[in-house]
Coordinates of C-alpha atoms in Angstrom, one line a residue:
Chain A
M1 CA 49.8 39.1 60.9
Y2 CA 53.2 40.8 61.0
E3 CA 54.2 44.1 59.5
G4 CA 55.3 44.6 55.9
A5 CA 58.5 42.7 54.9
V6 CA 58.2 40.0 57.6
Q7 CA 54.7 39.0 56.5
D8 CA 55.8 39.1 52.8
L9 CA 58.6 36.7 53.6
I10 CA 56.4 34.4 55.5
D11 CA 53.8 34.4 52.7
E12 CA 56.5 33.6 50.1
L13 CA 58.1 30.9 52.1
G14 CA 54.6 29.4 52.8
R15 CA 54.1 28.9 49.0
L16 CA 57.0 26.5 48.9
P17 CA 56.2 22.7 48.8
G18 CA 56.2 21.1 52.2
V19 CA 56.3 24.4 54.1
G20 CA 53.2 25.2 56.2
P21 CA 52.4 28.5 57.8
K22 CA 54.1 27.6 61.1
S23 CA 57.3 26.4 59.4
A24 CA 57.3 29.5 57.2
Q25 CA 57.1 31.7 60.3
R26 CA 60.0 29.7 61.9
I27 CA 62.2 30.0 58.8
A28 CA 61.4 33.7 58.5
F29 CA 62.5 34.5 62.1
H30 CA 65.5 32.3 61.7
L31 CA 66.5 34.4 58.7
L32 CA 65.9 37.6 60.6
A33 CA 68.2 36.5 63.4
A34 CA 70.8 35.0 61.0
D35 CA 74.2 36.6 60.1
P36 CA 73.7 38.9 57.1
A37 CA 76.5 37.1 55.2
D38 CA 74.6 33.8 55.5
V39 CA 71.5 35.4 54.2
K40 CA 73.5 36.9 51.3
R41 CA 74.7 33.4 50.4
L42 CA 71.2 32.1 50.3
V43 CA 70.1 35.0 48.1
T44 CA 72.9 34.4 45.7
A45 CA 72.1 30.7 45.6
L46 CA 68.5 31.4 44.8
T47 CA 69.4 33.9 42.0
E48 CA 72.0 31.7 40.5
V49 CA 69.7 28.7 40.4
K50 CA 67.4 30.6 38.2
D51 CA 70.1 32.3 36.1
K52 CA 72.5 29.5 35.5
V53 CA 70.6 26.2 35.6
R54 CA 69.2 25.0 32.4
F55 CA 67.9 21.7 31.1
C56 CA 70.2 19.3 29.3
R57 CA 69.8 19.5 25.5
I58 CA 69.8 15.7 25.3
C59 CA 68.0 14.2 28.3
G60 CA 66.3 17.2 30.0
N61 CA 68.1 16.8 33.3
V62 CA 69.1 20.0 35.2
T63 CA 72.6 21.3 34.3
E64 CA 74.6 24.5 34.2
Q65 CA 75.9 23.7 30.7
D66 CA 74.5 22.7 27.4
E67 CA 74.6 19.0 28.3
C68 CA 74.3 17.4 31.8
R69 CA 77.2 15.6 33.5
V70 CA 75.8 12.2 32.6
C71 CA 75.4 13.0 28.9
R72 CA 78.9 14.6 28.7
D73 CA 80.5 11.5 30.2
P74 CA 82.1 9.5 27.3
R75 CA 82.2 6.3 29.4
R76 CA 78.4 6.1 29.5
D77 CA 76.8 3.3 27.6
L78 CA 74.9 4.7 24.7
T79 CA 72.8 1.6 24.1
A80 CA 70.6 2.0 27.2
I81 CA 68.2 4.8 28.2
C82 CA 66.5 5.0 31.6
V83 CA 63.3 7.1 31.5
V84 CA 62.4 8.9 34.7
E85 CA 59.8 11.5 35.7
E86 CA 62.1 14.1 37.4
S87 CA 65.7 15.1 37.7
K88 CA 65.7 14.0 41.3
D89 CA 65.0 10.5 40.1
V90 CA 68.3 10.7 38.1
V91 CA 70.2 11.5 41.3
A92 CA 68.5 8.6 43.1
I93 CA 69.5 6.1 40.4
E94 CA 73.0 7.5 40.1
K95 CA 73.5 6.8 43.8
T96 CA 73.0 3.1 43.1
R97 CA 75.9 3.1 40.6
E98 CA 74.1 0.2 38.9
F99 CA 73.2 1.9 35.7
R100 CA 75.8 2.9 33.2
G101 CA 73.6 4.2 30.4
R102 CA 72.0 7.6 29.9
Y103 CA 68.7 9.1 31.2
H104 CA 65.7 10.7 29.8
V105 CA 63.8 13.1 32.1
L106 CA 60.1 13.4 31.1
G107 CA 59.2 16.2 33.4
G108 CA 56.3 14.5 35.0
A109 CA 53.8 11.7 34.4
I110 CA 50.5 11.4 32.4
S111 CA 47.6 12.7 34.5
P112 CA 44.5 13.9 32.7
I113 CA 43.1 15.4 35.9
E114 CA 46.0 17.8 36.0
G115 CA 45.8 18.3 32.3
I116 CA 49.1 16.5 31.6
G117 CA 49.2 14.5 28.5
P118 CA 52.1 13.0 26.4
D119 CA 52.5 16.4 24.6
D120 CA 53.3 18.1 27.9
L121 CA 56.1 15.7 28.6
R122 CA 59.4 15.2 26.8
V123 CA 58.0 12.3 24.8
R124 CA 58.7 13.6 21.3
E125 CA 62.4 14.2 22.3
L126 CA 62.6 10.6 23.5
M127 CA 61.3 9.3 20.2
T128 CA 63.9 11.5 18.4
R129 CA 66.7 10.0 20.5
L130 CA 65.5 6.4 19.8
A131 CA 65.2 7.0 16.0
D132 CA 68.8 6.4 15.0
G133 CA 68.9 2.8 16.3
T134 CA 71.8 3.2 18.7
V135 CA 69.6 2.5 21.7
E136 CA 68.9 -1.2 22.4
E137 CA 67.2 -1.1 25.8
L138 CA 64.7 1.3 27.2
I139 CA 64.3 1.1 31.0
L140 CA 61.0 2.6 32.3
A141 CA 61.7 4.0 35.7
T142 CA 58.6 6.1 36.3
D143 CA 57.0 6.1 39.8
P144 CA 55.2 2.9 40.8
N145 CA 51.9 4.7 41.2
L146 CA 48.8 4.9 39.0
E147 CA 50.1 7.8 36.9
G148 CA 53.6 6.4 36.6
E149 CA 52.3 3.0 35.5
A150 CA 50.1 4.7 32.9
T151 CA 53.1 6.7 31.6
A152 CA 55.2 3.5 31.4
A153 CA 52.4 1.6 29.7
Y154 CA 52.0 4.4 27.2
L155 CA 55.7 4.6 26.3
A156 CA 55.9 0.8 26.0
R157 CA 53.1 0.8 23.5
L158 CA 54.6 3.8 21.6
V159 CA 58.0 2.3 21.1
K160 CA 56.9 -1.3 20.5
P161 CA 57.1 -1.0 16.7
M162 CA 60.8 -0.1 17.1
G163 CA 61.6 -3.5 18.3
L164 CA 63.9 -2.6 21.2
R165 CA 64.1 -4.2 24.5
V166 CA 61.7 -2.4 26.9
T167 CA 62.0 -3.1 30.7
R168 CA 60.2 -1.8 33.8
L169 CA 61.8 -1.5 37.2
A170 CA 60.7 -4.3 39.5
S171 CA 58.5 -3.5 42.5
G172 CA 58.7 -5.6 45.6
L173 CA 60.1 -5.9 49.0
P174 CA 62.5 -3.4 50.5
V175 CA 66.0 -4.8 51.2
G176 CA 66.8 -5.3 54.8
G177 CA 63.1 -5.2 55.8
D178 CA 60.9 -7.7 57.3
L179 CA 58.3 -9.5 55.2
E180 CA 55.6 -9.0 57.9
Y181 CA 55.9 -5.2 57.6
A182 CA 55.3 -5.0 53.9
D183 CA 51.8 -3.8 52.8
E184 CA 49.6 -6.2 50.9
V185 CA 50.0 -4.5 47.6
T186 CA 53.7 -4.5 47.7
L187 CA 53.8 -8.1 48.9
G188 CA 51.4 -9.1 46.1
R189 CA 53.5 -7.4 43.5
A190 CA 56.6 -9.2 44.9
F191 CA 54.8 -12.5 44.5
E192 CA 53.9 -11.6 40.9
G193 CA 57.5 -10.7 40.1
R194 CA 59.1 -13.6 41.9
R195 CA 62.2 -15.1 40.3
Q196 CA 63.8 -18.5 39.8
V197 CA 66.6 -19.1 42.3
D198 CA 69.8 -20.1 40.4
V199 CA 72.0 -22.6 42.1
Chain B
M1 CA 34.0 -9.0 69.1
H2 CA 32.8 -6.1 71.2
V3 CA 33.9 -2.6 72.1
S4 CA 34.6 -2.2 75.8
A5 CA 35.4 1.5 75.8
L6 CA 34.9 4.4 73.5
S7 CA 36.4 7.8 74.0
L8 CA 35.9 10.9 71.8
T9 CA 37.8 14.2 71.8
D10 CA 36.4 17.1 69.8
F11 CA 34.3 14.7 67.7
R12 CA 31.1 16.3 66.4
S13 CA 29.2 17.8 69.4
W14 CA 31.4 16.1 72.0
A15 CA 34.4 18.0 73.5
Q16 CA 35.2 15.0 75.6
L17 CA 33.4 11.8 76.2
D18 CA 34.4 8.5 77.8
V19 CA 32.0 5.6 77.9
E20 CA 32.6 2.0 79.1
L21 CA 30.5 -0.5 77.2
T22 CA 29.6 -4.1 78.0
P23 CA 28.7 -7.1 75.7
G24 CA 25.1 -7.8 75.0
P25 CA 22.5 -5.1 74.3
T26 CA 23.0 -1.5 75.3
A27 CA 20.6 1.3 74.7
L28 CA 21.5 5.0 74.3
V29 CA 18.5 7.1 75.0
G30 CA 18.1 10.8 74.7
S31 CA 16.1 13.4 72.8
N32 CA 17.0 14.6 69.4
G33 CA 20.1 16.6 69.0
Q34 CA 21.8 15.3 72.1
G35 CA 24.5 13.5 70.2
K36 CA 23.5 9.8 70.4
T37 CA 24.1 9.2 66.7
N38 CA 27.4 11.1 67.0
I39 CA 28.6 8.4 69.4
V40 CA 27.8 5.5 67.1
E41 CA 29.1 7.4 64.2
A42 CA 32.5 7.6 65.9
L43 CA 32.4 3.8 66.4
L44 CA 31.5 3.2 62.8
Y45 CA 34.4 5.5 61.8
V46 CA 36.8 3.2 63.5
A47 CA 35.4 0.3 61.6
T48 CA 35.2 1.8 58.2
L49 CA 37.4 5.0 58.3
G50 CA 34.4 6.9 57.0
S51 CA 31.1 8.3 58.2
H52 CA 27.8 7.0 57.1
R53 CA 26.4 10.6 57.2
V54 CA 29.0 12.7 55.4
S55 CA 31.7 12.0 52.8
V56 CA 34.3 14.3 54.1
D57 CA 35.9 14.5 57.6
A58 CA 35.5 18.3 58.2
P59 CA 32.0 18.1 59.8
L60 CA 33.2 15.4 62.2
V61 CA 35.5 17.8 63.9
R62 CA 33.9 19.9 66.6
Q63 CA 33.6 23.5 65.6
G64 CA 36.7 25.5 66.5
A65 CA 38.8 22.4 67.1
E66 CA 41.7 21.5 64.7
R67 CA 41.4 17.7 65.0
A68 CA 39.2 15.1 66.5
I69 CA 40.4 11.9 68.3
V70 CA 38.5 8.7 68.5
R71 CA 39.7 5.8 70.7
A72 CA 38.0 2.4 70.8
R73 CA 39.0 -0.6 72.9
V74 CA 38.1 -3.7 71.0
E75 CA 37.8 -7.1 72.6
R76 CA 38.1 -10.1 70.4
D77 CA 38.9 -13.7 71.3
E78 CA 40.1 -12.6 74.7
R79 CA 42.6 -10.1 73.1
T80 CA 42.3 -6.4 73.6
T81 CA 43.2 -4.0 70.9
L82 CA 43.2 -0.2 71.4
V83 CA 42.6 1.6 68.2
E84 CA 43.2 5.4 68.1
L85 CA 42.4 7.6 65.2
E86 CA 43.3 11.3 64.8
L87 CA 41.1 13.0 62.2
N88 CA 42.9 15.9 60.5
P89 CA 40.5 17.4 57.9
G90 CA 42.3 18.2 54.7
K91 CA 45.4 16.2 55.8
A92 CA 46.2 12.5 56.3
N93 CA 44.5 11.0 59.3
R94 CA 46.8 9.2 61.7
A95 CA 46.3 6.0 63.5
R96 CA 47.7 4.0 66.4
I97 CA 47.2 0.4 67.3
N98 CA 47.9 -0.5 70.9
R99 CA 49.8 2.8 71.3
G100 CA 52.1 2.0 68.3
A101 CA 51.8 4.3 65.3
V102 CA 51.0 2.6 62.0
P103 CA 52.2 4.0 58.6
R104 CA 48.7 4.3 57.1
A105 CA 45.4 4.8 58.8
R106 CA 44.1 2.0 56.5
E107 CA 45.9 -0.5 58.7
V108 CA 43.1 -0.3 61.3
L109 CA 40.5 -1.6 58.8
G110 CA 39.3 -5.1 59.9
L111 CA 40.2 -4.7 63.6
L112 CA 36.6 -3.6 64.3
R113 CA 33.7 -4.8 62.3
T114 CA 30.2 -3.3 62.5
V115 CA 26.9 -3.6 60.8
L116 CA 24.7 -0.5 61.0
F117 CA 20.9 -0.4 60.8
A118 CA 19.8 3.2 60.2
P119 CA 16.7 5.0 58.9
E120 CA 18.6 5.8 55.8
D121 CA 18.7 2.1 54.9
L122 CA 15.4 2.5 53.1
T123 CA 17.4 4.2 50.3
L124 CA 19.3 1.0 49.9
V125 CA 16.2 -0.4 48.5
R126 CA 14.5 2.7 47.1
G127 CA 17.4 4.9 46.2
D128 CA 19.8 5.1 43.3
P129 CA 22.0 2.2 42.2
S130 CA 24.9 4.0 43.8
A131 CA 23.5 3.3 47.3
R132 CA 23.5 -0.4 46.5
R133 CA 27.0 -0.3 45.0
T134 CA 28.3 1.4 48.1
F135 CA 26.5 -1.2 50.3
L136 CA 28.3 -4.0 48.4
D137 CA 31.7 -2.3 48.4
D138 CA 31.6 -1.4 52.1
L139 CA 30.8 -5.0 52.9
L140 CA 33.6 -6.2 50.6
V141 CA 36.1 -4.0 52.5
A142 CA 34.8 -5.2 55.8
R143 CA 35.4 -8.8 54.7
V144 CA 38.7 -8.2 53.0
P145 CA 40.4 -4.9 54.0
R146 CA 42.9 -5.2 51.1
L147 CA 40.0 -4.4 48.7
A148 CA 39.9 -0.8 50.1
G149 CA 43.0 -0.2 48.0
V150 CA 41.4 -1.8 44.9
R151 CA 38.3 0.3 45.4
S152 CA 40.2 3.6 45.7
D153 CA 42.5 2.7 42.8
Y154 CA 39.4 2.1 40.7
E155 CA 37.9 5.4 41.7
R156 CA 41.2 7.2 40.7
V157 CA 41.4 5.4 37.4
L158 CA 37.9 6.4 36.7
K159 CA 38.6 10.1 37.5
Q160 CA 41.6 10.1 35.3
R161 CA 39.8 8.4 32.5
N162 CA 36.8 10.7 32.7
A163 CA 39.1 13.7 32.7
L164 CA 40.7 12.4 29.6
L165 CA 37.4 11.7 27.9
K166 CA 36.2 15.2 28.7
T167 CA 39.2 16.9 27.2
A168 CA 39.0 14.5 24.2
F169 CA 35.4 15.6 23.7
L170 CA 36.3 19.3 23.7
A171 CA 39.4 18.7 21.5
K172 CA 37.3 16.8 19.0
R173 CA 34.8 19.6 18.7
S174 CA 37.6 22.0 17.9
G175 CA 39.0 19.6 15.4
G176 CA 41.9 17.8 17.3
G177 CA 41.7 15.0 19.7
D178 CA 44.3 12.7 21.2
M179 CA 43.1 9.2 21.9
R180 CA 46.5 7.6 22.2
T181 CA 46.6 7.6 26.0
L182 CA 43.0 6.3 26.3
D183 CA 44.2 2.7 25.5
V184 CA 46.4 2.9 28.6
W185 CA 43.6 4.0 30.9
D186 CA 41.4 1.3 29.3
A187 CA 43.9 -1.3 30.4
H188 CA 44.0 0.2 33.9
L189 CA 40.2 0.2 34.2
A190 CA 40.0 -3.4 33.0
K191 CA 42.6 -4.5 35.5
T192 CA 41.2 -2.8 38.6
G193 CA 37.6 -3.0 37.4
S194 CA 37.8 -6.8 36.9
E195 CA 39.2 -7.2 40.4
L196 CA 36.4 -5.2 41.9
L197 CA 33.8 -7.0 39.7
A198 CA 35.0 -10.5 40.6
A199 CA 34.9 -9.6 44.3
R200 CA 31.4 -8.2 44.0
L201 CA 30.1 -11.3 42.1
G202 CA 31.6 -13.6 44.8
L203 CA 30.0 -11.5 47.5
V204 CA 26.5 -11.6 45.9
D205 CA 26.8 -15.4 45.7
D206 CA 27.7 -15.7 49.4
L207 CA 25.1 -13.1 50.5
Q208 CA 22.1 -14.4 48.6
P209 CA 21.2 -17.4 50.8
L210 CA 21.7 -15.5 54.0
V211 CA 19.5 -12.6 52.9
E212 CA 16.9 -15.0 51.7
V213 CA 16.7 -16.6 55.2
A214 CA 16.7 -13.2 56.9
Y215 CA 13.9 -11.9 54.7
R216 CA 11.7 -14.9 55.6
E217 CA 12.3 -14.3 59.3
V218 CA 11.7 -10.6 59.2
S219 CA 8.6 -10.7 56.9
K220 CA 7.2 -13.9 58.5
G221 CA 7.5 -15.9 55.4
Q222 CA 5.8 -13.6 52.9
G223 CA 7.5 -14.0 49.5
D224 CA 11.1 -14.7 48.5
V225 CA 13.7 -12.0 48.0
A226 CA 16.4 -12.6 45.4
L227 CA 19.7 -10.7 44.7
G228 CA 21.0 -10.3 41.2
Y229 CA 24.0 -8.5 39.7
R230 CA 23.4 -6.6 36.5
S231 CA 26.7 -5.6 34.9
S232 CA 27.2 -2.8 32.5
L233 CA 28.8 -5.4 30.3
G234 CA 25.2 -6.5 29.4
E235 CA 25.3 -9.3 26.8
G236 CA 29.1 -9.4 27.0
M237 CA 29.0 -10.4 30.7
P238 CA 30.9 -13.7 31.0
Q239 CA 29.6 -16.6 33.1
S240 CA 33.0 -16.9 34.7
Q241 CA 34.1 -15.0 37.8
D242 CA 37.7 -15.3 36.7
R243 CA 39.5 -12.0 36.8
E244 CA 41.3 -12.4 33.6
V245 CA 38.1 -13.4 31.7
L246 CA 36.3 -10.4 33.2
A247 CA 39.2 -8.1 32.3
A248 CA 39.1 -9.3 28.7
A249 CA 35.3 -8.8 28.6
L250 CA 35.7 -5.2 30.0
L251 CA 38.4 -4.4 27.4
S252 CA 36.4 -5.6 24.5
E253 CA 33.2 -3.8 25.7
L254 CA 35.3 -0.6 26.2
A255 CA 36.5 -0.9 22.6
R256 CA 32.9 -1.3 21.4
V257 CA 31.5 1.8 23.2
R258 CA 34.5 4.0 22.7
Q259 CA 32.9 6.3 20.1
N260 CA 29.9 6.8 22.4
E261 CA 32.1 7.5 25.4
V262 CA 34.1 10.1 23.5
E263 CA 30.9 11.8 22.4
R264 CA 29.5 11.9 25.9
G265 CA 32.7 12.4 27.8
V266 CA 32.1 9.8 30.5
S267 CA 33.1 6.2 31.2
L268 CA 30.1 4.0 30.3
V269 CA 31.5 0.5 31.2
G270 CA 32.7 -0.8 34.5
P271 CA 31.6 -1.7 38.0
H272 CA 30.7 2.0 38.6
R273 CA 27.7 1.5 36.3
D274 CA 26.6 -1.8 37.7
E275 CA 23.5 -2.5 39.7
L276 CA 22.6 -4.9 42.5
V277 CA 19.1 -5.9 41.5
L278 CA 16.7 -6.8 44.3
T279 CA 13.5 -8.7 43.4
L280 CA 10.6 -9.9 45.5
G281 CA 8.8 -12.8 43.9
S282 CA 9.0 -11.8 40.2
M283 CA 8.8 -8.0 40.8
P284 CA 11.6 -5.6 41.3
V285 CA 11.6 -4.3 44.9
K286 CA 12.2 -0.7 43.7
G287 CA 9.0 0.8 42.6
Y288 CA 6.8 -2.2 43.4
A289 CA 7.3 -3.2 47.0
S290 CA 5.2 -1.6 49.7
H291 CA 6.8 0.5 52.5
G292 CA 6.7 -2.5 54.9
E293 CA 8.2 -4.8 52.3
S294 CA 10.9 -2.4 51.4
W295 CA 11.9 -2.2 55.1
S296 CA 11.9 -6.0 55.3
V297 CA 14.3 -6.1 52.4
A298 CA 16.5 -3.4 53.8
L299 CA 16.7 -5.2 57.2
A300 CA 17.3 -8.5 55.5
L301 CA 20.3 -7.0 53.6
R302 CA 21.8 -5.8 56.9
L303 CA 21.0 -9.1 58.8
G304 CA 22.5 -11.0 55.9
S305 CA 25.7 -8.9 56.1
Y306 CA 25.9 -9.6 59.8
E307 CA 25.5 -13.3 59.3
L308 CA 28.1 -13.2 56.5
L309 CA 30.7 -11.4 58.6
K310 CA 30.0 -13.7 61.5
S311 CA 30.5 -16.8 59.4
D312 CA 33.9 -15.4 58.2
G313 CA 35.0 -15.3 61.8
G314 CA 34.9 -12.2 63.9
E315 CA 31.3 -11.4 64.8
P316 CA 30.5 -7.7 64.1
V317 CA 29.1 -5.2 66.5
L318 CA 25.5 -4.4 65.7
V319 CA 24.5 -0.8 65.7
L320 CA 20.8 0.1 65.4
D321 CA 20.6 3.8 65.1
D322 CA 17.0 5.2 65.6
V323 CA 15.7 2.3 63.5
F324 CA 12.9 0.9 65.7
A325 CA 10.9 4.1 65.5
E326 CA 10.6 3.5 61.8
L327 CA 9.2 0.0 62.0
D328 CA 5.8 -1.4 62.7
T329 CA 5.2 -3.5 65.8
G330 CA 5.6 -6.9 64.1
R331 CA 8.9 -6.1 62.4
R332 CA 10.2 -4.4 65.5
E333 CA 9.6 -7.5 67.6
R334 CA 11.1 -9.8 65.0
L335 CA 14.2 -7.7 64.4
A336 CA 14.7 -7.4 68.2
S337 CA 14.5 -11.1 68.7
L338 CA 16.8 -11.8 65.7
V339 CA 19.6 -9.5 67.0
Q340 CA 19.3 -10.0 70.8
G341 CA 21.7 -12.9 70.8
A342 CA 24.5 -11.0 69.1
E343 CA 27.7 -10.4 71.1
Q344 CA 27.1 -6.7 71.3
V345 CA 24.2 -4.6 70.2
L346 CA 24.0 -0.8 70.5
V347 CA 20.6 0.8 70.1
T348 CA 19.9 4.5 70.0
A349 CA 16.4 5.9 70.5
A350 CA 14.8 9.2 71.3
V351 CA 12.4 7.7 73.9
P352 CA 12.8 4.5 76.0
G353 CA 9.5 3.2 74.5
D354 CA 11.3 2.9 71.1
V355 CA 13.7 0.3 72.5
P356 CA 12.2 -3.2 72.5
E357 CA 12.2 -4.9 75.9
Q358 CA 14.7 -7.7 74.7
L359 CA 17.3 -5.0 73.9
M360 CA 17.0 -3.1 77.2
G361 CA 20.2 -4.5 78.7
G362 CA 22.4 -1.7 79.8
R363 CA 20.9 1.8 79.4
Y364 CA 22.6 5.1 79.1
D365 CA 20.9 8.5 79.1
V366 CA 22.4 11.0 76.7
H367 CA 21.5 14.5 77.9
D368 CA 23.2 18.0 78.0
G369 CA 26.6 16.8 76.8
A370 CA 26.8 13.9 79.3
V371 CA 26.3 10.2 79.1
V372 CA 25.0 8.7 82.3
R373 CA 24.6 5.0 82.9
V374 CA 21.1 4.4 84.5
R375 CA 21.0 0.7 84.3

């Protein structure tokens, strides 16, 4: 145990995801030794993130304005919505530059153990967005784990009566990898989702 | 296959232990509390990634240590594989195969196969249905390591679904209730459940003739043992072992009992409610068989497992943990002669007299934190 402020800092850092007691201690001492201006910048960044950042009125993505950058962009395709669990998934998909539609960030996945049901996610907002008939395709891009699959299946059932095209991201082999290194589940899925080769 | 070397660091009572092992029978002899069972427990951990004595890893790590390490050198078809496991309670365990790290500890499943005989085997016959389900599922995973994933997926689906049913139950009492997501979990349960169910049905079919033969040998031809699978589907159980047919049957049964499930707040249909039924002649073993007969059935289940794994290719290592002290002279002799031809047999006993003569190949004395080869 350290005295007062140092221990407080270690405790606070230790509560962050992915930071254990040893890392917390290392970061704390790094900050102690760092230039005061650098620490100031970090403090400002931390305060600003809480003050300025909000959630997009339309899709729920993080933004500093009323609407996020994707929703503000007039070139985006309004007929497709890609549903993701978290804002960081938006960033991941944006990097691909494959998708030109807009997003919908649910804020998690259905998990009864953690007490998360559809009402705790931004499902109602999604239904409102789909109501006016502009959207033709809904892409379900929740995580390929049990809870993500359950969320996708739930949404698929929910929007079925609306008659729009509902798709799910494919799961399968990583590009540039070797077949032999794929685990059985992934390889099995890749077999299930195999495609006709067009020549 | 056989294990030619086993090394433990901070595992249970052992700070450090290195033993060289040979094929054929080997006895580990030492008084109670010296750590014999801890040695074979480590070996079983390498084979199954779990302990037969506890369900969590924390007790496996020596008091005061942060992690335990188990290394086993496995010889199979003239190939040597070094399996290393690092047990980190509360965190993910790490594994290395031939010094190379593997992404998931699960990858080591299947490299070493074991069949354990232990005094607790009597609960296989006399205990709750869950003991027999665990027996089936452990054997399934030993045969097809991929099913470890199906098994853990099923458990997770069940947990999620039960959590939902419980909240639904409470919500209903207070007037609300949201059943919309239940359909989704039903579909998940039917999908993973049917895979587990189909695998279990196939296993029981394959195991039945082998257990029958083993029982006749152990009991000297007294009566016939039969294995049956009683599904929670009851009348709705299809004849087919096709996964899609089973999934459809599970779904329709789930729909039928939904009201009841919501009222009770638990999942009432699925492989987690099924039972491996053991019968002797026309009587169920549980509740009717004598102590000796129960032991014969338990031994027959283990011997049958051994024969099954052997016929799949890859003869398992047999581990007989303190089991001879539990048996009468006749069964002791017959069991000893049935297993003595196996590629590797490890026997633990408190006194040398508990090790049948046929299995007195190599002998180690386990005493005061040391293992000494005496023969």
